[in-house]
Amino acid sequence: MSITSVQLRVTSVRARGSRGGAIFAGYTPDEKYLVAVCSYEQIPDSSLVDKNQHWKISGTMQQRNDEPQIKAISAELVRPSGRNIIDWIKNSEQCRGIGGVKAAELYEEFGPDLVERILAKDIASLTKIINEESAHLLCYAFEKHEVADTLLWLDRLAIPRQIGLKLVEFYQDQARAKIEENPYRLISFCGKWSQVDTMAQQKFGITLDDSRRLDAAVEEALYAGMRNGHTCMPATQVKASLNKLLGNSTLAVKALALDTESTQYTRIGDFLQSAGMLVIETYIAARLRLIASANEGGQQSLWGGALNDITRIDNLLATYERRQGFPFATEQREAVITSTTHNLSLILGGAGTGKTTVLKALYGVMENEHEAVGIHQVALAGMAAQRMEEATGRKSMTIAGFLNQVEQEAIVLGHGTVVVVDEMSMVDAILMYRLLRHIPPGTKLVLVGDPSQLPPIGPGLTLHALVGIAAIPQTTLKVTQRQTSESGIPLVANAVREHRAPTFAPYQGKGNGVSFVACDNDNLDTTVQRIYADFGGSGSDYSVQVLCVTKGDSGGTKNINWLFHSLHQQDAEQVFIHDPEFGSVGMRTRDMIPLCVGDLVMYTENDYDLGLRNGSLGRVIEGRRGMESRESICCVCEFDGMEYQLDSTQADALRHAYAITVHKSQGSQFKRVIIPVRSMRKTSMLDQALIYTAITRGVEQVILVGDMEAALAAIKAPASATRRHVTLPYLLTQPTEA
């Protein structure tokens, strides 16, 4: 049977395979209608096929259902993907001011000819949609980065769109050359090893023992470790990973032998570390040791004199105590003195041990001696920053917001300024690196946290690595102040902190202490609901809060929020938002739960214009109708006693908050807490630090519900932080380099 080649302009896409392949129809240059049938072998990513594209199809002709079809043996996109062009324009730094709407309008107006219009610098045509300045920017960007050719090439390789866009943005006009030189560079842009490896061999002729492949396999093994929180990996574990990635133990040994030649990773004793993570941890260690040694930026001269006079500080604290009406514990006094007299200090302590009291006293002492001192409070999560602000009475912000303001020079650091970072246990190595890069010499740094609480989600450990390092001044607070001794929470929390099985109080309904109510997974959600009702929970406030280990399945936030919404707000007025296509529609959150007036909600983004932060807890108090656009107000919510009017875009950040994850709760406290504990296959998700953090969120009463055996196993097991492989503790003990 003869092979025919045709060029087809796509007019409709009839089917897309979930794993690749597509059936689409269109017209040839001589206006003959034709249907193309392409398997996953010709089109690995079916989302690449779009209307108005031009494809060159080779295959056999056949007549099916009274229409001509070509069964493809090869399919080649001969014009860039419309979606790729739209996404690149709206995301490119070079095309600022042209958003997604305008990018889509450009493609709708010109179709595949858009590329030719841009390359021809047809400003007159482009200004039908965008202004002249934007048109010139767009033409310059395409010319500079050779976007058209690059996107077409990436489409033909079937590289996922999001990865292709990152490549073009990072390498610009060198994207194609860089990937042709070493296709394994795709791994750095979130490409999957199996897909990149297959493509490298089939399309770039990379052999199994090519040093680029072996080097990339080691890097992939280290990246996998980073995804699990490690910054380095034992060579033995890397070898085990290489056996799977390369499918050959001989090649694994050969790959490990490349360590002296590779620029991508380094061997440190029995460990391997990626070049990037080594730079990050080395910088953190050297910078912190310099700050602590007072050899950076003349800090000693700035904070010397009165603030190094311990007797004077003691007298100031005595005055502060009289004003507050209560005495400080010995360790609290030590924490203030240490943080006042050193340029870098750690304030460590469990939940409720008075860290905030120490900070307030510290600020008072510093301002007594330097009225113009600039104090900046930051925390990783929005909720923690908000609670810090409420507790100290001073402005606080997230680390992300702080870095943004420093970059914009809205905050000026250096001599006479102090940066206080709370909830340090959750700050990973990458974020600490960014933070230190933004803090100039002369800035005093105070790090506050509890190493027994949740470790970072990202790679590395910062606070944990600093604990016990002799060169880093630090104080540990041990006396619990937040919960009353009668509640029994401190005793149970301390037991969990020390990996001991705690003694739980019998559950007798609303009262004090920490109890455990056993039940199986099938009855977990309804048991949580029953206890919530026992506590007087009405679904209208946060006096009783459910804290979950996971989002999905029984005992997860999604199930419990569905249940509580149905119980408390099913018949309430639904919130409506504006949809560009359908107009006013009833709103559902991303968990597909209807949002109604009266629902308890969490705001999940940092919106500094609104004044709301990721983790803010509130309640929907009013819905609006008759919205004309996404910018129209759709609902009113109350957060911390203040009303906020939200439009449809802002409302997208709302989630139900009858139940929240333990991670989201860090930095907050609730009168009564319910913690669902499910037996899980992935037992690593149920961690001692997570249980400890959840218990210490409660002030009067805490109830754990579910699988006692799973909870005790997690409590007794080493915390996940102790299982992380990091080099920062080792680097902190090495001589400081300028």
PDB file of C-alpha atoms in Angstrom, residues 361-619:
ATOM      1  CA  ALA A 361      11.017  42.260  76.424  1.00  0.00           C
ATOM      2  CA  LEU A 362      13.843  42.106  73.896  1.00  0.00           C
ATOM      3  CA  TYR A 363      12.214  44.809  71.777  1.00  0.00           C
ATOM      4  CA  GLY A 364      11.695  46.968  74.852  1.00  0.00           C
ATOM      5  CA  VAL A 365      15.357  46.716  75.875  1.00  0.00           C
ATOM      6  CA  MET A 366      16.673  47.486  72.372  1.00  0.00           C
ATOM      7  CA  GLU A 367      14.346  50.444  71.867  1.00  0.00           C
ATOM      8  CA  ASN A 368      15.248  51.812  75.271  1.00  0.00           C
ATOM      9  CA  GLU A 369      18.864  52.125  74.069  1.00  0.00           C
ATOM     10  CA  HIS A 370      18.227  52.825  70.369  1.00  0.00           C
ATOM     11  CA  GLU A 371      14.901  54.572  69.704  1.00  0.00           C
ATOM     12  CA  ALA A 372      15.347  54.351  65.938  1.00  0.00           C
ATOM     13  CA  VAL A 373      16.036  50.613  65.828  1.00  0.00           C
ATOM     14  CA  GLY A 374      14.169  48.946  62.940  1.00  0.00           C
ATOM     15  CA  ILE A 375      12.503  45.690  64.032  1.00  0.00           C
ATOM     16  CA  HIS A 376      11.135  43.366  61.358  1.00  0.00           C
ATOM     17  CA  GLN A 377       9.107  40.273  62.341  1.00  0.00           C
ATOM     18  CA  VAL A 378       8.662  37.500  59.784  1.00  0.00           C
ATOM     19  CA  ALA A 379       7.372  33.917  59.672  1.00  0.00           C
ATOM     20  CA  LEU A 380       7.032  31.309  56.944  1.00  0.00           C
ATOM     21  CA  ALA A 381       3.242  30.930  57.016  1.00  0.00           C
ATOM     22  CA  GLY A 382       0.631  33.673  56.904  1.00  0.00           C
ATOM     23  CA  MET A 383      -1.174  32.388  59.988  1.00  0.00           C
ATOM     24  CA  ALA A 384       2.049  32.286  62.019  1.00  0.00           C
ATOM     25  CA  ALA A 385       2.873  35.846  60.948  1.00  0.00           C
ATOM     26  CA  GLN A 386      -0.613  36.972  61.908  1.00  0.00           C
ATOM     27  CA  ARG A 387      -0.436  35.346  65.360  1.00  0.00           C
ATOM     28  CA  MET A 388       3.020  36.858  65.874  1.00  0.00           C
ATOM     29  CA  GLU A 389       1.591  40.289  65.107  1.00  0.00           C
ATOM     30  CA  GLU A 390      -1.325  39.772  67.491  1.00  0.00           C
ATOM     31  CA  ALA A 391       0.933  38.506  70.284  1.00  0.00           C
ATOM     32  CA  THR A 392       3.580  41.240  70.091  1.00  0.00           C
ATOM     33  CA  GLY A 393       1.423  44.124  68.894  1.00  0.00           C
ATOM     34  CA  ARG A 394       3.905  44.793  66.092  1.00  0.00           C
ATOM     35  CA  LYS A 395       3.679  44.463  62.344  1.00  0.00           C
ATOM     36  CA  SER A 396       4.635  41.043  61.042  1.00  0.00           C
ATOM     37  CA  MET A 397       4.704  39.530  57.573  1.00  0.00           C
ATOM     38  CA  THR A 398       5.482  36.332  55.732  1.00  0.00           C
ATOM     39  CA  ILE A 399       9.048  35.697  54.621  1.00  0.00           C
ATOM     40  CA  ALA A 400       7.892  35.907  50.995  1.00  0.00           C
ATOM     41  CA  GLY A 401       6.313  39.317  51.586  1.00  0.00           C
ATOM     42  CA  PHE A 402       9.376  40.500  53.468  1.00  0.00           C
ATOM     43  CA  LEU A 403      11.752  39.475  50.667  1.00  0.00           C
ATOM     44  CA  ASN A 404       9.502  41.199  48.140  1.00  0.00           C
ATOM     45  CA  GLN A 405       9.610  44.462  50.088  1.00  0.00           C
ATOM     46  CA  VAL A 406      13.382  44.262  50.517  1.00  0.00           C
ATOM     47  CA  GLU A 407      13.783  43.735  46.758  1.00  0.00           C
ATOM     48  CA  GLN A 408      11.596  46.774  46.087  1.00  0.00           C
ATOM     49  CA  GLU A 409      13.588  48.744  48.678  1.00  0.00           C
ATOM     50  CA  ALA A 410      10.435  49.377  50.703  1.00  0.00           C
ATOM     51  CA  ILE A 411      12.418  47.901  53.614  1.00  0.00           C
ATOM     52  CA  VAL A 412      16.021  48.980  54.111  1.00  0.00           C
ATOM     53  CA  LEU A 413      18.173  46.726  56.290  1.00  0.00           C
ATOM     54  CA  GLY A 414      21.668  47.051  57.708  1.00  0.00           C
ATOM     55  CA  HIS A 415      23.027  48.968  60.693  1.00  0.00           C
ATOM     56  CA  GLY A 416      20.409  49.551  63.362  1.00  0.00           C
ATOM     57  CA  THR A 417      17.944  46.898  62.138  1.00  0.00           C
ATOM     58  CA  VAL A 418      16.804  43.564  63.550  1.00  0.00           C
ATOM     59  CA  VAL A 419      15.166  40.665  61.708  1.00  0.00           C
ATOM     60  CA  VAL A 420      13.256  38.187  63.886  1.00  0.00           C
ATOM     61  CA  VAL A 421      12.222  34.935  62.173  1.00  0.00           C
ATOM     62  CA  ASP A 422       9.542  32.863  63.942  1.00  0.00           C
ATOM     63  CA  GLU A 423       8.587  29.203  63.341  1.00  0.00           C
ATOM     64  CA  MET A 424      12.128  28.522  62.119  1.00  0.00           C
ATOM     65  CA  SER A 425      11.638  24.757  62.270  1.00  0.00           C
ATOM     66  CA  MET A 426       9.734  24.965  58.958  1.00  0.00           C
ATOM     67  CA  VAL A 427      12.299  27.083  57.082  1.00  0.00           C
ATOM     68  CA  ASP A 428      14.170  24.926  54.551  1.00  0.00           C
ATOM     69  CA  ALA A 429      17.701  25.428  53.261  1.00  0.00           C
ATOM     70  CA  ILE A 430      16.653  27.087  50.008  1.00  0.00           C
ATOM     71  CA  LEU A 431      14.485  29.681  51.765  1.00  0.00           C
ATOM     72  CA  MET A 432      17.175  30.345  54.390  1.00  0.00           C
ATOM     73  CA  TYR A 433      19.661  30.927  51.583  1.00  0.00           C
ATOM     74  CA  ARG A 434      17.322  33.454  49.961  1.00  0.00           C
ATOM     75  CA  LEU A 435      16.710  35.152  53.282  1.00  0.00           C
ATOM     76  CA  LEU A 436      20.400  35.535  54.061  1.00  0.00           C
ATOM     77  CA  ARG A 437      21.098  36.809  50.539  1.00  0.00           C
ATOM     78  CA  HIS A 438      18.632  39.642  51.236  1.00  0.00           C
ATOM     79  CA  ILE A 439      20.008  40.534  54.681  1.00  0.00           C
ATOM     80  CA  PRO A 440      23.033  42.856  54.458  1.00  0.00           C
ATOM     81  CA  PRO A 441      25.897  43.013  56.963  1.00  0.00           C
ATOM     82  CA  GLY A 442      25.126  44.943  60.130  1.00  0.00           C
ATOM     83  CA  THR A 443      21.659  43.418  60.604  1.00  0.00           C
ATOM     84  CA  LYS A 444      20.970  41.632  63.894  1.00  0.00           C
ATOM     85  CA  LEU A 445      19.301  38.230  63.378  1.00  0.00           C
ATOM     86  CA  VAL A 446      17.103  36.440  65.935  1.00  0.00           C
ATOM     87  CA  LEU A 447      15.810  32.958  65.030  1.00  0.00           C
ATOM     88  CA  VAL A 448      12.870  31.606  67.036  1.00  0.00           C
ATOM     89  CA  GLY A 449      11.398  28.127  66.968  1.00  0.00           C
ATOM     90  CA  ASP A 450      10.858  24.652  68.334  1.00  0.00           C
ATOM     91  CA  PRO A 451      12.970  21.869  66.790  1.00  0.00           C
ATOM     92  CA  SER A 452      10.384  19.332  67.967  1.00  0.00           C
ATOM     93  CA  GLN A 453       7.727  20.813  65.697  1.00  0.00           C
ATOM     94  CA  LEU A 454       7.198  20.072  62.022  1.00  0.00           C
ATOM     95  CA  PRO A 455      10.318  20.120  59.828  1.00  0.00           C
ATOM     96  CA  PRO A 456      10.398  21.993  56.506  1.00  0.00           C
ATOM     97  CA  ILE A 457       8.424  20.691  53.560  1.00  0.00           C
ATOM     98  CA  GLY A 458      11.358  21.563  51.286  1.00  0.00           C
ATOM     99  CA  PRO A 459      14.911  20.166  51.435  1.00  0.00           C
ATOM    100  CA  GLY A 460      17.249  20.658  54.353  1.00  0.00           C
ATOM    101  CA  LEU A 461      17.040  21.611  58.006  1.00  0.00           C
ATOM    102  CA  THR A 462      18.035  25.011  59.336  1.00  0.00           C
ATOM    103  CA  LEU A 463      16.901  25.336  62.950  1.00  0.00           C
ATOM    104  CA  HIS A 464      17.599  21.682  63.720  1.00  0.00           C
ATOM    105  CA  ALA A 465      21.116  22.014  62.296  1.00  0.00           C
ATOM    106  CA  LEU A 466      21.895  25.049  64.483  1.00  0.00           C
ATOM    107  CA  VAL A 467      20.788  23.496  67.777  1.00  0.00           C
ATOM    108  CA  GLY A 468      23.798  22.624  69.916  1.00  0.00           C
ATOM    109  CA  ILE A 469      26.396  24.338  67.694  1.00  0.00           C
ATOM    110  CA  ALA A 470      28.778  26.034  70.127  1.00  0.00           C
ATOM    111  CA  ALA A 471      29.480  28.975  67.816  1.00  0.00           C
ATOM    112  CA  ILE A 472      25.774  29.929  67.643  1.00  0.00           C
ATOM    113  CA  PRO A 473      24.456  31.676  70.816  1.00  0.00           C
ATOM    114  CA  GLN A 474      21.187  30.051  71.891  1.00  0.00           C
ATOM    115  CA  THR A 475      18.757  29.752  74.799  1.00  0.00           C
ATOM    116  CA  THR A 476      16.131  27.064  75.401  1.00  0.00           C
ATOM    117  CA  LEU A 477      12.883  27.893  77.234  1.00  0.00           C
ATOM    118  CA  LYS A 478      11.498  24.898  79.117  1.00  0.00           C
ATOM    119  CA  VAL A 479       8.622  26.050  81.360  1.00  0.00           C
ATOM    120  CA  THR A 480       5.228  25.891  79.623  1.00  0.00           C
ATOM    121  CA  GLN A 481       3.228  29.102  79.989  1.00  0.00           C
ATOM    122  CA  ARG A 482       0.365  28.723  77.508  1.00  0.00           C
ATOM    123  CA  GLN A 483      -1.620  25.719  78.771  1.00  0.00           C
ATOM    124  CA  THR A 484      -2.543  25.477  82.421  1.00  0.00           C
ATOM    125  CA  SER A 485      -0.984  22.610  84.334  1.00  0.00           C
ATOM    126  CA  GLU A 486      -4.499  21.405  85.170  1.00  0.00           C
ATOM    127  CA  SER A 487      -5.231  20.821  81.500  1.00  0.00           C
ATOM    128  CA  GLY A 488      -2.689  17.997  81.314  1.00  0.00           C
ATOM    129  CA  ILE A 489      -1.617  19.113  77.851  1.00  0.00           C
ATOM    130  CA  PRO A 490       2.000  19.949  78.851  1.00  0.00           C
ATOM    131  CA  LEU A 491       2.556  16.477  80.359  1.00  0.00           C
ATOM    132  CA  VAL A 492       1.278  14.662  77.272  1.00  0.00           C
ATOM    133  CA  ALA A 493       3.115  17.046  74.924  1.00  0.00           C
ATOM    134  CA  ASN A 494       6.400  16.495  76.769  1.00  0.00           C
ATOM    135  CA  ALA A 495       5.941  12.736  76.591  1.00  0.00           C
ATOM    136  CA  VAL A 496       5.351  12.903  72.848  1.00  0.00           C
ATOM    137  CA  ARG A 497       8.318  15.269  72.482  1.00  0.00           C
ATOM    138  CA  GLU A 498      10.503  12.660  74.228  1.00  0.00           C
ATOM    139  CA  HIS A 499       9.056   9.771  72.148  1.00  0.00           C
ATOM    140  CA  ARG A 500       7.344   8.216  75.177  1.00  0.00           C
ATOM    141  CA  ALA A 501       3.859   6.738  75.206  1.00  0.00           C
ATOM    142  CA  PRO A 502       1.749   9.364  77.008  1.00  0.00           C
ATOM    143  CA  THR A 503      -0.876   8.672  79.649  1.00  0.00           C
ATOM    144  CA  PHE A 504      -4.203   9.768  78.172  1.00  0.00           C
ATOM    145  CA  ALA A 505      -7.098  10.909  80.361  1.00  0.00           C
ATOM    146  CA  PRO A 506     -10.389   9.017  79.993  1.00  0.00           C
ATOM    147  CA  TYR A 507     -12.717  10.814  77.617  1.00  0.00           C
ATOM    148  CA  GLN A 508     -15.760  12.146  79.494  1.00  0.00           C
ATOM    149  CA  GLY A 509     -16.963  14.834  77.131  1.00  0.00           C
ATOM    150  CA  LYS A 510     -16.181  18.504  77.425  1.00  0.00           C
ATOM    151  CA  GLY A 511     -13.492  19.130  80.034  1.00  0.00           C
ATOM    152  CA  ASN A 512      -9.701  19.328  80.239  1.00  0.00           C
ATOM    153  CA  GLY A 513      -6.653  17.292  79.293  1.00  0.00           C
ATOM    154  CA  VAL A 514      -5.699  14.997  76.452  1.00  0.00           C
ATOM    155  CA  SER A 515      -7.716  11.873  75.651  1.00  0.00           C
ATOM    156  CA  PHE A 516      -7.780   9.193  72.969  1.00  0.00           C
ATOM    157  CA  VAL A 517     -11.005   7.814  71.501  1.00  0.00           C
ATOM    158  CA  ALA A 518     -10.331   4.657  69.498  1.00  0.00           C
ATOM    159  CA  CYS A 519     -12.295   3.819  66.339  1.00  0.00           C
ATOM    160  CA  ASP A 520     -11.671   2.248  62.929  1.00  0.00           C
ATOM    161  CA  ASN A 521     -11.098   4.174  59.713  1.00  0.00           C
ATOM    162  CA  ASP A 522     -14.662   3.654  58.505  1.00  0.00           C
ATOM    163  CA  ASN A 523     -16.104   5.425  61.550  1.00  0.00           C
ATOM    164  CA  LEU A 524     -13.438   8.091  61.882  1.00  0.00           C
ATOM    165  CA  ASP A 525     -15.330  11.011  60.313  1.00  0.00           C
ATOM    166  CA  THR A 526     -18.583  10.392  62.199  1.00  0.00           C
ATOM    167  CA  THR A 527     -16.712   9.956  65.503  1.00  0.00           C
ATOM    168  CA  VAL A 528     -14.979  13.294  64.946  1.00  0.00           C
ATOM    169  CA  GLN A 529     -18.366  14.859  64.282  1.00  0.00           C
ATOM    170  CA  ARG A 530     -19.831  13.368  67.499  1.00  0.00           C
ATOM    171  CA  ILE A 531     -16.967  14.694  69.640  1.00  0.00           C
ATOM    172  CA  TYR A 532     -17.231  18.086  67.940  1.00  0.00           C
ATOM    173  CA  ALA A 533     -20.878  18.188  69.035  1.00  0.00           C
ATOM    174  CA  ASP A 534     -19.918  17.040  72.569  1.00  0.00           C
ATOM    175  CA  PHE A 535     -17.597  20.039  72.783  1.00  0.00           C
ATOM    176  CA  GLY A 536     -20.399  22.395  71.805  1.00  0.00           C
ATOM    177  CA  GLY A 537     -19.012  22.981  68.315  1.00  0.00           C
ATOM    178  CA  SER A 538     -21.634  24.786  66.246  1.00  0.00           C
ATOM    179  CA  GLY A 539     -19.759  25.350  62.994  1.00  0.00           C
ATOM    180  CA  SER A 540     -19.865  29.098  63.627  1.00  0.00           C
ATOM    181  CA  ASP A 541     -16.489  29.768  65.300  1.00  0.00           C
ATOM    182  CA  TYR A 542     -13.038  28.320  65.993  1.00  0.00           C
ATOM    183  CA  SER A 543     -13.385  27.461  69.666  1.00  0.00           C
ATOM    184  CA  VAL A 544     -13.262  23.812  68.533  1.00  0.00           C
ATOM    185  CA  GLN A 545     -10.903  22.988  65.674  1.00  0.00           C
ATOM    186  CA  VAL A 546     -10.257  19.767  63.776  1.00  0.00           C
ATOM    187  CA  LEU A 547      -6.595  19.326  62.779  1.00  0.00           C
ATOM    188  CA  CYS A 548      -5.909  16.649  60.162  1.00  0.00           C
ATOM    189  CA  VAL A 549      -2.818  14.756  59.079  1.00  0.00           C
ATOM    190  CA  THR A 550      -3.925  14.566  55.438  1.00  0.00           C
ATOM    191  CA  LYS A 551      -6.323  16.225  53.017  1.00  0.00           C
ATOM    192  CA  GLY A 552      -7.840  13.098  51.454  1.00  0.00           C
ATOM    193  CA  ASP A 553      -9.602   9.933  52.669  1.00  0.00           C
ATOM    194  CA  SER A 554     -11.229   9.347  56.049  1.00  0.00           C
ATOM    195  CA  GLY A 555      -9.999  11.719  58.709  1.00  0.00           C
ATOM    196  CA  GLY A 556      -8.798  14.151  56.028  1.00  0.00           C
ATOM    197  CA  THR A 557      -9.808  17.778  55.630  1.00  0.00           C
ATOM    198  CA  LYS A 558     -11.872  17.189  52.490  1.00  0.00           C
ATOM    199  CA  ASN A 559     -14.144  14.537  54.018  1.00  0.00           C
ATOM    200  CA  ILE A 560     -14.636  16.369  57.310  1.00  0.00           C
ATOM    201  CA  ASN A 561     -15.268  19.720  55.663  1.00  0.00           C
ATOM    202  CA  TRP A 562     -17.883  18.073  53.420  1.00  0.00           C
ATOM    203  CA  LEU A 563     -19.526  16.505  56.480  1.00  0.00           C
ATOM    204  CA  PHE A 564     -19.517  19.655  58.613  1.00  0.00           C
ATOM    205  CA  HIS A 565     -20.701  21.874  55.764  1.00  0.00           C
ATOM    206  CA  SER A 566     -23.606  19.474  55.171  1.00  0.00           C
ATOM    207  CA  LEU A 567     -24.491  19.428  58.871  1.00  0.00           C
ATOM    208  CA  HIS A 568     -24.256  23.158  59.535  1.00  0.00           C
ATOM    209  CA  GLN A 569     -24.766  25.037  56.255  1.00  0.00           C
ATOM    210  CA  GLN A 570     -26.496  22.774  53.743  1.00  0.00           C
ATOM    211  CA  ASP A 571     -29.609  24.961  53.580  1.00  0.00           C
ATOM    212  CA  ALA A 572     -27.731  28.269  53.772  1.00  0.00           C
ATOM    213  CA  GLU A 573     -27.555  30.784  50.931  1.00  0.00           C
ATOM    214  CA  GLN A 574     -24.872  29.790  48.421  1.00  0.00           C
ATOM    215  CA  VAL A 575     -22.207  32.274  47.371  1.00  0.00           C
ATOM    216  CA  PHE A 576     -22.291  33.136  43.662  1.00  0.00           C
ATOM    217  CA  ILE A 577     -19.283  34.144  41.568  1.00  0.00           C
ATOM    218  CA  HIS A 578     -18.951  35.513  38.052  1.00  0.00           C
ATOM    219  CA  ASP A 579     -17.901  33.136  35.287  1.00  0.00           C
ATOM    220  CA  PRO A 580     -16.828  34.757  31.970  1.00  0.00           C
ATOM    221  CA  GLU A 581     -18.733  32.122  29.969  1.00  0.00           C
ATOM    222  CA  PHE A 582     -21.794  31.331  32.098  1.00  0.00           C
ATOM    223  CA  GLY A 583     -22.273  34.510  34.103  1.00  0.00           C
ATOM    224  CA  SER A 584     -23.325  34.167  37.743  1.00  0.00           C
ATOM    225  CA  VAL A 585     -22.805  30.609  39.040  1.00  0.00           C
ATOM    226  CA  GLY A 586     -22.895  28.967  42.448  1.00  0.00           C
ATOM    227  CA  MET A 587     -19.398  28.749  43.876  1.00  0.00           C
ATOM    228  CA  ARG A 588     -17.633  25.553  44.856  1.00  0.00           C
ATOM    229  CA  THR A 589     -14.136  25.416  46.316  1.00  0.00           C
ATOM    230  CA  ARG A 590     -11.381  23.349  44.695  1.00  0.00           C
ATOM    231  CA  ASP A 591     -12.552  20.458  46.878  1.00  0.00           C
ATOM    232  CA  MET A 592     -15.906  20.821  45.046  1.00  0.00           C
ATOM    233  CA  ILE A 593     -17.749  21.738  48.252  1.00  0.00           C
ATOM    234  CA  PRO A 594     -20.427  24.461  47.848  1.00  0.00           C
ATOM    235  CA  LEU A 595     -19.518  27.730  49.566  1.00  0.00           C
ATOM    236  CA  CYS A 596     -22.366  29.212  51.566  1.00  0.00           C
ATOM    237  CA  VAL A 597     -23.034  32.139  53.858  1.00  0.00           C
ATOM    238  CA  GLY A 598     -22.030  31.033  57.361  1.00  0.00           C
ATOM    239  CA  ASP A 599     -19.262  28.661  56.261  1.00  0.00           C
ATOM    240  CA  LEU A 600     -15.986  28.730  58.183  1.00  0.00           C
ATOM    241  CA  VAL A 601     -13.216  29.454  55.673  1.00  0.00           C
ATOM    242  CA  MET A 602      -9.463  29.835  55.301  1.00  0.00           C
ATOM    243  CA  TYR A 603      -7.823  32.285  52.917  1.00  0.00           C
ATOM    244  CA  THR A 604      -5.050  30.403  51.105  1.00  0.00           C
ATOM    245  CA  GLU A 605      -3.047  33.177  49.448  1.00  0.00           C
ATOM    246  CA  ASN A 606      -0.999  36.155  50.590  1.00  0.00           C
ATOM    247  CA  ASP A 607      -2.929  39.222  49.427  1.00  0.00           C
ATOM    248  CA  TYR A 608      -1.183  42.314  50.717  1.00  0.00           C
ATOM    249  CA  ASP A 609      -3.634  44.656  48.990  1.00  0.00           C
ATOM    250  CA  LEU A 610      -6.483  43.090  50.932  1.00  0.00           C
ATOM    251  CA  GLY A 611      -4.433  42.588  54.069  1.00  0.00           C
ATOM    252  CA  LEU A 612      -5.151  38.841  54.154  1.00  0.00           C
ATOM    253  CA  ARG A 613      -2.493  36.172  54.484  1.00  0.00           C
ATOM    254  CA  ASN A 614      -2.274  32.529  53.623  1.00  0.00           C
ATOM    255  CA  GLY A 615      -3.808  30.695  56.568  1.00  0.00           C
ATOM    256  CA  SER A 616      -6.128  33.466  57.791  1.00  0.00           C
ATOM    257  CA  LEU A 617      -9.258  31.917  59.339  1.00  0.00           C
ATOM    258  CA  GLY A 618     -12.652  33.533  58.999  1.00  0.00           C
ATOM    259  CA  ARG A 619     -16.329  33.145  58.127  1.00  0.00           C
TER     260      ARG A 619
END
